Amino acid sequence: MGATVTSGVPGVRPRPPVPAAWTCVVLVLWIMGATAVAAQPRFSARVDRARATQSEPIRLTLTLAADRSLNHVGAPTIDLSDFDVFGPSVSTRMEMVNGRTSFARELVYTLYGKRIGRYRIGPASLEFDGKVLTTEVVEVEVVRSRRRSSSSSSSSSGGSAGGATDGQDAGDAGGTTLEDVLFVRAAADRDTVYVGQQVVVRFDLCYRVTLRDVGFQEIPTFTGFWAKELFVAQRLSPQRERIDGEDFNVAPLRRVALFPTHAGRQTVEPLAVSASIPQGRRRGSLFDAMSLLDDPFFGRSQDLILRSLPFDLEVLPLPEAGRPDDFGGAVGTFALRADVQPRQVQVGDPVTLTLEVEGDGNLQTIAVPELDLPGFEVYDPTVEVQDGQTPTGGYGGRKTMEYILIPESAGRRRIPPVEIATFDPQARRYRTLASPAWTVDVAAGPGTASGGPAFDLTRSEIEQLGRDIRHIKPDVEHLGAPTPLYASALYWLAHLLLPVAFAGFVAYERHLRRLQGDEAYARRRRAGGEMTRRLRAAQERVGTGDGFHAALQEAVTTYIADQLNRPPASVTRDACRQLLRERGAGDGLGDEVDGLLERLEFGRFAPGSSSADERRQLLAEGEALLHRLREALT
Amino acid sequence: MSRHSRRGRAAVPLLGVLIGMLLAALAATPAPAQTAAVGLYQEGNQRYRDGDFSGARDRYLAAVEAGAEDPRLYYNLGNACFKTERLGEAVVWYERARRLAPRDEDVQANLRFVRRVKRDQEAGEEGWLQRAYLAPTLNELFALASGSLLVVFAAACWRIWRRRGSASTALLVVGGLTFLFWASFAAARLDRHLTRTEAVVTVEEGTARSGPEPGQTAVFVIHEGTKVTVERREGDWLLVRLANGLGGWLPADVVTVI
């Protein structure tokens, strides 16, 4: 059978479609006058190699030959699930030999073994002319590639594995296998870890040939681990490294921090990378004539799939001895920083407690401590995680927890140390990170009861158990409601008296005003009082007789002068009679006044002529006369 | 002696007489201490405390019979009625207590409580305006009206005495307006007190009809504890109206007038 395209490097598949190549195929077959085609349709399968490593392509060709046109044939059915499959590329050809025309149709699949082992390919089946044609079964073996030691690699301290093609395939590069020039290396920084401990796995592409179109084909799922990607290559950035005495370009592909979730042997799955190697020109080959086509655009290349080797990690369980009760699974090297601010507040003002855990390890496993602080209302903390690659090349960062505490009462409050339990894999023992204790001075705020001892106020809502009417009123000394005012006569009487009192007030006010402005009225109002005063003076003198007559005389004349608004000196005996007559008091009263005044004058000018009894008689007469005068003049 | 001090000496006793007369009228002329009623009240309290609510109710009722009229007595009687499952009667006594002491917290609380446990849902709680309207007692309103009238007269006297003065004029105007307010408030409340008849259903259930006859159409069914306004009486029938405006004729023995 004529191979369609050959290649100097094993594991090459043609890049379809290259029209020039197919033209050649037709030509070659024509010249060779090749295969006689049977009258019966035939369907066959073959592979170009029966043994290959995972990185080497196996080309499977399915051929359908018949004596009539094959343009309308459906696709064959074949199970290739054990392989990564490229293709198929399809070609048809037609031959005329001795007047007989034969047709052939070829489908070429490029296969890469996914796992090590022996596999049976086929049978493939195809429906043609109402009949089902099947191929024979082809056996292939996918073998482990020669393990490449990476002990010379300085970066590798633990389990590592390289993958490449094996050397048993006869190459024509002078004994050099593909594995010698190209492989993916997987390495972990340690091979024994604790559950939850960080292990960093790196995948590097090591190569000594020119590569193109490198891409990730299959990313491991890391079953059994909590994984955090630390680095994913966007392009190859190789560094020179000497491996087994040979210089390689080593380009990091991926770096992953893995945290085993349970104990036992855990396998790190391989990483698969696709790449292609550009094909160099081959002297003397048929293609030299077509060298015009051998440029980067039309250039031929060899596509490959490279897999790292799987490897195992020994995962140890965390020791039971000395495990703190509040251990939440944090494994790693962590440091705790904590602070409380402000430390002098008023009741109701917030206090912030900040916990900051920093270090290498899985920050998600650091438990958020529950604070039970008597005297404070504690709100759920805000948690912030800043993670990424640490300076040591692993995964880590900082987890910040901020609690808001509201002091509920005044006093000096102590915040006890906050503790976070961790496991230190280096020291192989548990460690408890503890903050210092703090003291917060809480002052009574406005509106809060100040002073007094600070009580521990752990309160709960008071629950009402039942409802009832309120209790009866206590015993009393007296019973009785006030009388309704609207039914009280005294109440309404008081209101009647109000205007009366007001009228009285107005009259009184008028009187006072008149006293001020009307001299005659004022004298008249005063006359009675003056008279009484003078009569009292006369009475005091009755006994001795000294000045009695003058006093009584003055009482009478002054009273008449006041009542009639005359100067007192003008009221003589004659004037008296005259004035009284003018006021219509009658002559009798005038005569009486005249008589009394005459006797008083006599007594005045003849002292000692009268006895006390006579004077008393005189006083009584004077009083009676004045009484009659008051009646006559007012 | 100066003119003002002499005149002042005369004005003080005059005002004193006025104020004294009003105070005398306002001072509750307490009903003669009814020793018998007080004794019955204390006895009722003791029985109530002992849990003998029925006995307590009898004593309180006897005290009321003896002529005692006191919000505390009515309140305690309401409690005793409630405890002996006389819901309607309890409302009657609470309402009577509330008329005498409208701002008593206990009375209001128990009325609210009873309203919540009785069967009929009454149309809403009283609004703040209604509560403010009923908050002062009649006596307080009359006293306020009289007090402001006294202020009016005093301001008038002051005005006359000083001959002129804007302060006295202002006092006169403000006093006059205040008097008008309190006087009309008191008048409105007195009118309500004298004309409005309220009653409470004191039997378990009563059927209101469209007319004062047992054969008339039933308009609604009313349950114990519900308060109604009595509009008219015809024989043994009362025309009552509910707070929501619904009206009907009820047999007089269904309700007790507050």
PDB file of C-alpha atoms in Angstrom, chain A residues 153 155 161 183-187 202-206 231 241 249-254 271 308:
ATOM      1  CA  SER A 153      16.192  19.717  37.988  1.00  0.00           C
ATOM      2  CA  SER A 155      13.287  23.023  41.188  1.00  0.00           C
ATOM      3  CA  ALA A 161       7.220  12.827  36.172  1.00  0.00           C
ATOM      4  CA  PHE A 183       8.003  16.471  27.188  1.00  0.00           C
ATOM      5  CA  VAL A 184       5.701  17.913  29.848  1.00  0.00           C
ATOM      6  CA  ARG A 185       7.049  17.703  33.353  1.00  0.00           C
ATOM      7  CA  ALA A 186       4.801  17.641  36.436  1.00  0.00           C
ATOM      8  CA  ALA A 187       6.372  18.231  39.829  1.00  0.00           C
ATOM      9  CA  ARG A 202       3.877  22.836  38.633  1.00  0.00           C
ATOM     10  CA  PHE A 203       3.630  21.740  35.049  1.00  0.00           C
ATOM     11  CA  ASP A 204       6.492  22.727  32.766  1.00  0.00           C
ATOM     12  CA  LEU A 205       6.968  22.232  29.063  1.00  0.00           C
ATOM     13  CA  CYS A 206      10.545  21.099  28.343  1.00  0.00           C
ATOM     14  CA  PHE A 231      -0.290  30.611  37.396  1.00  0.00           C
ATOM     15  CA  GLU A 241      17.745  24.466  32.137  1.00  0.00           C
ATOM     16  CA  ASN A 249      14.006  25.289  27.170  1.00  0.00           C
ATOM     17  CA  VAL A 250      11.766  24.967  30.156  1.00  0.00           C
ATOM     18  CA  ALA A 251       8.532  26.997  30.020  1.00  0.00           C
ATOM     19  CA  PRO A 252       6.178  26.962  33.004  1.00  0.00           C
ATOM     20  CA  LEU A 253       2.653  26.033  31.894  1.00  0.00           C
ATOM     21  CA  ARG A 254       0.628  25.994  35.065  1.00  0.00           C
ATOM     22  CA  LEU A 271      -2.023  17.616  31.982  1.00  0.00           C
ATOM     23  CA  SER A 308       2.523  14.660  31.795  1.00  0.00           C
TER      24      SER A 308
END
